[in-house]
Amino acid sequence: MEKHFIPLSVPNFSGREKEYVNDAVVSEWVSTGGSKVAEFEQAVADYVHMPRAVACNSGTSGLHLAMMMAGVGRGDEVLAPTLTFIAAVNPIRYAGAEPVFIGCGDSLCLCPTLAREFLEQNAVVRDGVCVNRTTGAVIKAIVVVHVFGNMAAMEGIMDLAAKWRLTVIEDATEALGTRYTEGRYAGKYAGTIGDIGVYSFNGNKIITTGAGGMVVSNHADWLERAKHLSTQAKSDELNYKHDEVGYNYRMTNLQAALGLAQLEQLEGFIEHKTRMYEFYREKLDGKHHYRILPFREGVRSNHWFYSLYVEDGHALSRDAIIEKLREEGIQTRPIWGLIQDQADYPKNAHYGTQLARHYLERVVNLPCSTNLTEADAQRVADVLLSL
């Protein structure tokens, strides 16, 4: 009998999604008007313990808004990870600035030590701003991505930003629900520690609105302007007057309705993901030249994605393992190609990216849906141990 397909990461609509979406349809508010958007914004803000949140139509648009709120503009530079999805970096270019790529640590997140080394070797604080001595550009901000739901080293990042006068933009698109449990930021959620944070509700995220995003900030005026820009910068609703160039970055009422139902289940999703991560660890970690990469200590991670690390000595390469799993009906993937190698970015400066390339060549992301069963995870493990 043919074995059923095990997907990498798919949505889980086991709550009140149909009820809430139907309410929006019955109300006939299905586009960018209606009450659900404001309700979802407040629900997310309450969840991450922030006073306000601004909804948008994707995590990418949220990051573009974050760049504008941070004052990133033409000719500026922004420190950014090379090991991430390209959507974390493209908004730097949208703003007219250039990324400087920084390598990762063992968490797969941008390493503050490497960022510090780059700044010490290449930058100076002059008149209260950080200037790249080589290019003459102002280094305006640092983008930190909480990769796969693993909290970046925010204590080090924040100390670095304070010393070098950098705005901290947190790409928490993969990390809704991840929070510190120990240390200086105990109780603080990913996305709420820096100056501005962004979440994503894409179809493969831990909760989804199909597409969509959310922006939070420790600067109330930034959020007010982000909302204004995301709704076409309309200053007069009746007479359609606009006071600057805006964007159609709005979330629809239908999406927000879906998001409200998903958010109600988030803690249960995290509990299930954590349990299945531990199952993989028990079955695979330290066996057959495999390791399951850990999440940061002192953090309650949302365990969005699980990373299988293939050690030297395994008979197969990363790509061969992915292909063997595909032949068995099991969907996996490598982590993203380094951004410094893609699109127009090879011309940009990069620093300390050797470890990022090392992990790129050895990491396989395993099935991790919020409805993944133990039987399916066991099948994944059995196939891996047979290779």
GROMACS .gro file of C-alpha atoms in nm:
model
  387
    1MET     CA    1   0.000   0.000   0.000
    2GLU     CA    2   0.132   0.344  -0.094
    3LYS     CA    3   0.238   0.550   0.204
    4HIS     CA    4   0.067   0.883   0.257
    5PHE     CA    5   0.252   1.210   0.202
    6ILE     CA    6   0.402   1.384   0.506
    7PRO     CA    7   0.425   1.760   0.438
    8LEU     CA    8   0.688   1.990   0.582
    9SER     CA    9   0.459   2.250   0.739
   10VAL     CA   10   0.089   2.301   0.667
   11PRO     CA   11  -0.189   2.501   0.835
   12ASN     CA   12  -0.405   2.356   1.110
   13PHE     CA   13  -0.765   2.478   1.101
   14SER     CA   14  -0.910   2.285   1.393
   15GLY     CA   15  -1.057   2.577   1.588
   16ARG     CA   16  -1.326   2.837   1.521
   17GLU     CA   17  -1.191   2.952   1.184
   18LYS     CA   18  -1.508   2.872   0.986
   19GLU     CA   19  -1.727   3.041   1.246
   20TYR     CA   20  -1.526   3.364   1.254
   21VAL     CA   21  -1.480   3.384   0.878
   22ASN     CA   22  -1.851   3.318   0.828
   23ASP     CA   23  -1.928   3.604   1.068
   24ALA     CA   24  -1.718   3.833   0.850
   25VAL     CA   25  -1.893   3.712   0.535
   26VAL     CA   26  -2.240   3.754   0.687
   27SER     CA   27  -2.149   4.107   0.797
   28GLU     CA   28  -2.046   4.173   0.434
   29TRP     CA   29  -1.720   4.328   0.556
   30VAL     CA   30  -1.472   4.106   0.373
   31SER     CA   31  -1.211   4.349   0.244
   32THR     CA   32  -1.004   4.606   0.436
   33GLY     CA   33  -1.299   4.742   0.634
   34GLY     CA   34  -1.475   4.575   0.925
   35SER     CA   35  -1.410   4.516   1.292
   36LYS     CA   36  -1.198   4.201   1.277
   37VAL     CA   37  -0.876   4.377   1.178
   38ALA     CA   38  -0.881   4.601   1.486
   39GLU     CA   39  -0.977   4.303   1.703
   40PHE     CA   40  -0.687   4.096   1.567
   41GLU     CA   41  -0.442   4.383   1.612
   42GLN     CA   42  -0.542   4.419   1.976
   43ALA     CA   43  -0.539   4.042   2.035
   44VAL     CA   44  -0.181   4.013   1.905
   45ALA     CA   45  -0.074   4.320   2.105
   46ASP     CA   46  -0.225   4.169   2.420
   47TYR     CA   47  -0.057   3.835   2.356
   48VAL     CA   48   0.294   3.982   2.323
   49HIS     CA   49   0.233   4.238   2.600
   50MET     CA   50   0.255   4.545   2.379
   51PRO     CA   51   0.016   4.842   2.383
   52ARG     CA   52  -0.060   4.832   2.012
   53ALA     CA   53  -0.002   4.638   1.691
   54VAL     CA   54  -0.053   4.734   1.326
   55ALA     CA   55  -0.173   4.471   1.079
   56CYS     CA   56  -0.040   4.449   0.724
   57ASN     CA   57  -0.068   4.215   0.429
   58SER     CA   58   0.263   4.029   0.476
   59GLY     CA   59   0.569   4.005   0.693
   60THR     CA   60   0.766   4.157   0.405
   61SER     CA   61   0.549   4.469   0.393
   62GLY     CA   62   0.580   4.487   0.772
   63LEU     CA   63   0.958   4.490   0.739
   64HIS     CA   64   0.937   4.762   0.473
   65LEU     CA   65   0.731   4.971   0.714
   66ALA     CA   66   0.985   4.898   0.986
   67MET     CA   67   1.266   5.031   0.765
   68MET     CA   68   1.076   5.352   0.705
   69MET     CA   69   0.993   5.392   1.074
   70ALA     CA   70   1.360   5.345   1.159
   71GLY     CA   71   1.455   5.622   0.918
   72VAL     CA   72   1.649   5.392   0.687
   73GLY     CA   73   1.692   5.573   0.357
   74ARG     CA   74   1.890   5.610   0.039
   75GLY     CA   75   2.263   5.569   0.090
   76ASP     CA   76   2.236   5.417   0.438
   77GLU     CA   77   2.363   5.074   0.538
   78VAL     CA   78   2.197   4.811   0.755
   79LEU     CA   79   2.362   4.513   0.922
   80ALA     CA   80   2.167   4.199   0.832
   81PRO     CA   81   2.208   3.821   0.852
   82THR     CA   82   2.323   3.631   0.548
   83LEU     CA   83   2.152   3.312   0.673
   84THR     CA   84   1.786   3.398   0.642
   85PHE     CA   85   1.498   3.415   0.396
   86ILE     CA   86   1.557   3.690   0.140
   87ALA     CA   87   1.241   3.875   0.249
   88ALA     CA   88   1.427   3.985   0.561
   89VAL     CA   89   1.681   4.170   0.344
   90ASN     CA   90   1.492   4.295   0.038
   91PRO     CA   91   1.311   4.571   0.237
   92ILE     CA   92   1.652   4.728   0.302
   93ARG     CA   93   1.677   4.778  -0.073
   94TYR     CA   94   1.315   4.896  -0.091
   95ALA     CA   95   1.423   5.180   0.137
   96GLY     CA   96   1.717   5.262  -0.089
   97ALA     CA   97   1.978   5.134   0.155
   98GLU     CA   98   2.236   4.855   0.131
   99PRO     CA   99   2.277   4.547   0.354
  100VAL     CA  100   2.605   4.447   0.513
  101PHE     CA  101   2.590   4.073   0.571
  102ILE     CA  102   2.692   3.929   0.908
  103GLY     CA  103   2.739   3.560   0.985
  104CYS     CA  104   2.557   3.346   1.237
  105GLY     CA  105   2.640   3.163   1.556
  106ASP     CA  106   2.534   2.810   1.647
  107SER     CA  107   2.176   2.930   1.703
  108LEU     CA  108   2.167   3.008   1.326
  109CYS     CA  109   2.081   3.368   1.422
  110LEU     CA  110   2.298   3.673   1.354
  111CYS     CA  111   2.598   3.666   1.588
  112PRO     CA  112   2.648   3.987   1.791
  113THR     CA  113   3.016   3.908   1.840
  114LEU     CA  114   3.072   3.905   1.464
  115ALA     CA  115   2.869   4.224   1.427
  116ARG     CA  116   3.082   4.389   1.696
  117GLU     CA  117   3.403   4.278   1.524
  118PHE     CA  118   3.284   4.420   1.193
  119LEU     CA  119   3.196   4.753   1.351
  120GLU     CA  120   3.521   4.776   1.544
  121GLN     CA  121   3.719   4.715   1.227
  122ASN     CA  122   3.514   4.927   0.989
  123ALA     CA  123   3.303   5.188   1.169
  124VAL     CA  124   3.316   5.487   1.400
  125VAL     CA  125   3.052   5.679   1.594
  126ARG     CA  126   3.067   6.040   1.476
  127ASP     CA  127   2.825   6.311   1.592
  128GLY     CA  128   2.597   6.046   1.739
  129VAL     CA  129   2.571   5.830   1.427
  130CYS     CA  130   2.753   5.516   1.317
  131VAL     CA  131   2.959   5.571   1.002
  132ASN     CA  132   3.128   5.310   0.784
  133ARG     CA  133   3.484   5.441   0.747
  134THR     CA  134   3.530   5.258   0.415
  135THR     CA  135   3.213   5.364   0.234
  136GLY     CA  136   3.127   5.681   0.425
  137ALA     CA  137   2.768   5.559   0.463
  138VAL     CA  138   2.569   5.585   0.783
  139ILE     CA  139   2.502   5.240   0.933
  140LYS     CA  140   2.149   5.310   1.049
  141ALA     CA  141   2.014   4.982   1.184
  142ILE     CA  142   2.060   4.613   1.248
  143VAL     CA  143   1.807   4.350   1.138
  144VAL     CA  144   1.788   4.049   1.369
  145VAL     CA  145   1.600   3.737   1.254
  146HIS     CA  146   1.484   3.485   1.515
  147VAL     CA  147   1.558   3.190   1.288
  148PHE     CA  148   1.313   2.897   1.304
  149GLY     CA  149   1.171   3.037   1.631
  150ASN     CA  150   1.510   3.035   1.804
  151MET     CA  151   1.558   3.361   1.995
  152ALA     CA  152   1.862   3.559   1.883
  153ALA     CA  153   2.113   3.671   2.148
  154MET     CA  154   1.918   3.988   2.225
  155GLU     CA  155   2.120   4.096   2.527
  156GLY     CA  156   2.431   4.115   2.311
  157ILE     CA  157   2.240   4.274   2.022
  158MET     CA  158   2.089   4.545   2.240
  159ASP     CA  159   2.423   4.626   2.405
  160LEU     CA  160   2.582   4.649   2.061
  161ALA     CA  161   2.305   4.874   1.929
  162ALA     CA  162   2.331   5.110   2.226
  163LYS     CA  163   2.707   5.149   2.184
  164TRP     CA  164   2.702   5.197   1.808
  165ARG     CA  165   2.377   5.398   1.788
  166LEU     CA  166   2.186   5.143   1.580
  167THR     CA  167   1.811   5.096   1.556
  168VAL     CA  168   1.713   4.733   1.621
  169ILE     CA  169   1.460   4.581   1.380
  170GLU     CA  170   1.342   4.237   1.493
  171ASP     CA  171   1.228   4.003   1.221
  172ALA     CA  172   1.015   3.777   1.440
  173THR     CA  173   0.823   3.640   1.143
  174GLU     CA  174   0.910   3.284   1.250
  175ALA     CA  175   0.899   3.343   1.624
  176LEU     CA  176   0.550   3.442   1.740
  177GLY     CA  177   0.525   3.301   2.093
  178THR     CA  178   0.899   3.272   2.155
  179ARG     CA  179   0.995   3.449   2.477
  180TYR     CA  180   1.276   3.477   2.728
  181THR     CA  181   1.222   3.292   3.057
  182GLU     CA  182   1.550   3.400   3.218
  183GLY     CA  183   1.792   3.691   3.215
  184ARG     CA  184   1.752   4.061   3.153
  185TYR     CA  185   1.456   4.013   2.920
  186ALA     CA  186   1.265   3.744   3.112
  187GLY     CA  187   0.901   3.754   3.003
  188LYS     CA  188   0.974   3.954   2.687
  189TYR     CA  189   0.859   3.810   2.355
  190ALA     CA  190   1.057   3.798   2.032
  191GLY     CA  191   0.971   4.113   1.841
  192THR     CA  192   0.919   4.329   2.150
  193ILE     CA  193   1.275   4.387   2.271
  194GLY     CA  194   1.420   4.604   1.994
  195ASP     CA  195   1.280   4.926   1.853
  196ILE     CA  196   1.035   4.759   1.616
  197GLY     CA  197   0.928   4.400   1.550
  198VAL     CA  198   0.746   4.219   1.273
  199TYR     CA  199   0.544   3.895   1.266
  200SER     CA  200   0.423   3.690   0.970
  201PHE     CA  201   0.107   3.487   0.919
  202ASN     CA  202   0.208   3.320   0.593
  203GLY     CA  203   0.061   2.979   0.522
  204ASN     CA  204   0.354   2.787   0.669
  205LYS     CA  205   0.386   2.991   0.991
  206ILE     CA  206   0.278   2.869   1.334
  207ILE     CA  207  -0.051   3.056   1.290
  208THR     CA  208  -0.173   3.176   0.954
  209THR     CA  209  -0.411   3.420   0.791
  210GLY     CA  210  -0.317   3.282   0.448
  211ALA     CA  211  -0.094   3.584   0.406
  212GLY     CA  212  -0.047   3.871   0.645
  213GLY     CA  213   0.176   4.033   0.901
  214MET     CA  214   0.185   4.249   1.211
  215VAL     CA  215   0.411   4.528   1.335
  216VAL     CA  216   0.474   4.617   1.700
  217SER     CA  217   0.703   4.885   1.839
  218ASN     CA  218   0.833   5.046   2.153
  219HIS     CA  219   0.773   5.384   1.981
  220ALA     CA  220   0.403   5.473   1.975
  221ASP     CA  221   0.452   5.744   1.711
  222TRP     CA  222   0.618   5.493   1.478
  223LEU     CA  223   0.312   5.268   1.489
  224GLU     CA  224   0.081   5.560   1.421
  225ARG     CA  225   0.278   5.646   1.109
  226ALA     CA  226   0.308   5.281   1.006
  227LYS     CA  227  -0.071   5.252   1.015
  228HIS     CA  228  -0.100   5.573   0.814
  229LEU     CA  229   0.145   5.460   0.546
  230SER     CA  230  -0.005   5.110   0.524
  231THR     CA  231  -0.347   5.257   0.438
  232GLN     CA  232  -0.231   5.477   0.147
  233ALA     CA  233  -0.143   5.772   0.375
  234LYS     CA  234  -0.503   5.894   0.361
  235SER     CA  235  -0.541   6.208   0.574
  236ASP     CA  236  -0.904   6.279   0.481
  237GLU     CA  237  -1.125   5.970   0.456
  238LEU     CA  238  -1.421   6.151   0.299
  239ASN     CA  239  -1.241   6.358   0.039
  240TYR     CA  240  -0.960   6.112  -0.038
  241LYS     CA  241  -0.675   6.343   0.052
  242HIS     CA  242  -0.328   6.192   0.098
  243ASP     CA  243  -0.041   6.374   0.265
  244GLU     CA  244   0.249   6.152   0.147
  245VAL     CA  245   0.321   5.850  -0.070
  246GLY     CA  246   0.153   5.556   0.097
  247TYR     CA  247   0.111   5.184   0.037
  248ASN     CA  248  -0.171   4.935   0.006
  249TYR     CA  249  -0.035   4.714   0.285
  250ARG     CA  250  -0.371   4.650   0.451
  251MET     CA  251  -0.494   4.320   0.593
  252THR     CA  252  -0.847   4.212   0.498
  253ASN     CA  253  -1.128   4.150   0.743
  254LEU     CA  254  -1.148   3.786   0.628
  255GLN     CA  255  -0.780   3.732   0.703
  256ALA     CA  256  -0.814   3.891   1.046
  257ALA     CA  257  -1.111   3.667   1.127
  258LEU     CA  258  -0.898   3.365   1.043
  259GLY     CA  259  -0.615   3.506   1.254
  260LEU     CA  260  -0.834   3.551   1.561
  261ALA     CA  261  -0.929   3.183   1.555
  262GLN     CA  262  -0.569   3.079   1.497
  263LEU     CA  263  -0.438   3.294   1.781
  264GLU     CA  264  -0.678   3.124   2.023
  265GLN     CA  265  -0.493   2.797   1.951
  266LEU     CA  266  -0.135   2.930   1.951
  267GLU     CA  267  -0.032   2.801   2.293
  268GLY     CA  268  -0.165   2.457   2.205
  269PHE     CA  269   0.025   2.465   1.876
  270ILE     CA  270   0.346   2.554   2.062
  271GLU     CA  271   0.291   2.273   2.312
  272HIS     CA  272   0.244   2.022   2.029
  273LYS     CA  273   0.546   2.147   1.836
  274THR     CA  274   0.761   2.126   2.148
  275ARG     CA  275   0.649   1.770   2.213
  276MET     CA  276   0.723   1.659   1.857
  277TYR     CA  277   1.062   1.831   1.864
  278GLU     CA  278   1.150   1.631   2.175
  279PHE     CA  279   1.028   1.316   1.999
  280TYR     CA  280   1.271   1.377   1.713
  281ARG     CA  281   1.549   1.446   1.962
  282GLU     CA  282   1.487   1.116   2.138
  283LYS     CA  283   1.483   0.920   1.814
  284LEU     CA  284   1.761   1.091   1.618
  285ASP     CA  285   1.993   1.309   1.823
  286GLY     CA  286   2.341   1.156   1.849
  287LYS     CA  287   2.248   0.862   1.627
  288HIS     CA  288   2.362   0.766   1.276
  289HIS     CA  289   2.567   1.088   1.242
  290TYR     CA  290   2.263   1.307   1.312
  291ARG     CA  291   2.206   1.588   1.559
  292ILE     CA  292   1.888   1.782   1.627
  293LEU     CA  293   1.996   2.143   1.671
  294PRO     CA  294   1.898   2.286   2.010
  295PHE     CA  295   1.708   2.602   2.093
  296ARG     CA  296   1.857   2.869   2.317
  297GLU     CA  297   1.855   2.801   2.693
  298GLY     CA  298   1.654   3.041   2.906
  299VAL     CA  299   1.397   3.075   2.627
  300ARG     CA  300   1.053   2.924   2.567
  301SER     CA  301   1.074   2.880   2.189
  302ASN     CA  302   0.775   2.827   1.965
  303HIS     CA  303   0.976   2.546   1.796
  304TRP     CA  304   0.855   2.657   1.454
  305PHE     CA  305   1.105   2.453   1.250
  306TYR     CA  306   1.324   2.158   1.349
  307SER     CA  307   1.679   2.139   1.214
  308LEU     CA  308   1.847   1.805   1.149
  309TYR     CA  309   2.225   1.850   1.133
  310VAL     CA  310   2.410   1.590   0.924
  311GLU     CA  311   2.756   1.529   1.070
  312ASP     CA  312   3.071   1.441   0.881
  313GLY     CA  313   3.087   1.066   0.840
  314HIS     CA  314   2.733   1.018   0.713
  315ALA     CA  315   2.723   0.815   0.392
  316LEU     CA  316   2.498   1.067   0.216
  317SER     CA  317   2.507   1.439   0.149
  318ARG     CA  318   2.238   1.681   0.261
  319ASP     CA  319   2.083   1.685  -0.086
  320ALA     CA  320   2.090   1.306  -0.115
  321ILE     CA  321   1.911   1.272   0.218
  322ILE     CA  322   1.643   1.519   0.107
  323GLU     CA  323   1.596   1.322  -0.216
  324LYS     CA  324   1.569   0.987  -0.035
  325LEU     CA  325   1.304   1.132   0.196
  326ARG     CA  326   1.117   1.275  -0.104
  327GLU     CA  327   1.111   0.929  -0.261
  328GLU     CA  328   0.944   0.804   0.057
  329GLY     CA  329   0.676   1.075   0.042
  330ILE     CA  330   0.835   1.290   0.311
  331GLN     CA  331   0.876   1.659   0.239
  332THR     CA  332   1.186   1.829   0.381
  333ARG     CA  333   1.402   2.121   0.272
  334PRO     CA  334   1.745   2.274   0.316
  335ILE     CA  335   1.783   2.610   0.483
  336TRP     CA  336   1.798   2.914   0.258
  337GLY     CA  337   2.090   2.985   0.030
  338LEU     CA  338   2.306   3.264   0.172
  339ILE     CA  339   2.170   3.602   0.067
  340GLN     CA  340   2.519   3.728  -0.021
  341ASP     CA  341   2.520   3.477  -0.309
  342GLN     CA  342   2.183   3.578  -0.456
  343ALA     CA  343   2.011   3.837  -0.671
  344ASP     CA  344   2.215   4.159  -0.677
  345TYR     CA  345   2.375   4.102  -0.336
  346PRO     CA  346   2.718   3.949  -0.417
  347LYS     CA  347   2.852   4.303  -0.445
  348ASN     CA  348   2.761   4.381  -0.084
  349ALA     CA  349   3.010   4.349   0.202
  350HIS     CA  350   2.993   4.042   0.424
  351TYR     CA  351   3.176   3.943   0.741
  352GLY     CA  352   3.226   3.618   0.929
  353THR     CA  353   2.994   3.404   0.717
  354GLN     CA  354   3.193   3.078   0.718
  355LEU     CA  355   2.978   2.912   0.986
  356ALA     CA  356   2.661   3.012   0.802
  357ARG     CA  357   2.787   2.831   0.492
  358HIS     CA  358   2.881   2.531   0.706
  359TYR     CA  359   2.527   2.501   0.840
  360LEU     CA  360   2.379   2.561   0.496
  361GLU     CA  361   2.557   2.252   0.367
  362ARG     CA  362   2.448   2.028   0.656
  363VAL     CA  363   2.098   2.123   0.779
  364VAL     CA  364   1.773   1.958   0.673
  365ASN     CA  365   1.439   2.090   0.803
  366LEU     CA  366   1.210   1.806   0.909
  367PRO     CA  367   0.828   1.787   0.896
  368CYS     CA  368   0.693   2.000   1.179
  369SER     CA  369   0.326   2.082   1.119
  370THR     CA  370   0.113   2.156   1.423
  371ASN     CA  371  -0.092   1.846   1.338
  372LEU     CA  372   0.209   1.618   1.283
  373THR     CA  373   0.137   1.280   1.442
  374GLU     CA  374   0.379   1.071   1.642
  375ALA     CA  375   0.334   0.790   1.391
  376ASP     CA  376   0.439   1.017   1.105
  377ALA     CA  377   0.738   1.148   1.300
  378GLN     CA  378   0.838   0.790   1.372
  379ARG     CA  379   0.820   0.712   1.001
  380VAL     CA  380   1.048   1.010   0.929
  381ALA     CA  381   1.295   0.888   1.190
  382ASP     CA  382   1.284   0.530   1.061
  383VAL     CA  383   1.367   0.641   0.707
  384LEU     CA  384   1.653   0.863   0.826
  385LEU     CA  385   1.803   0.584   1.035
  386SER     CA  386   1.788   0.348   0.738
  387LEU     CA  387   1.997   0.573   0.514
   0.00000   0.00000   0.00000
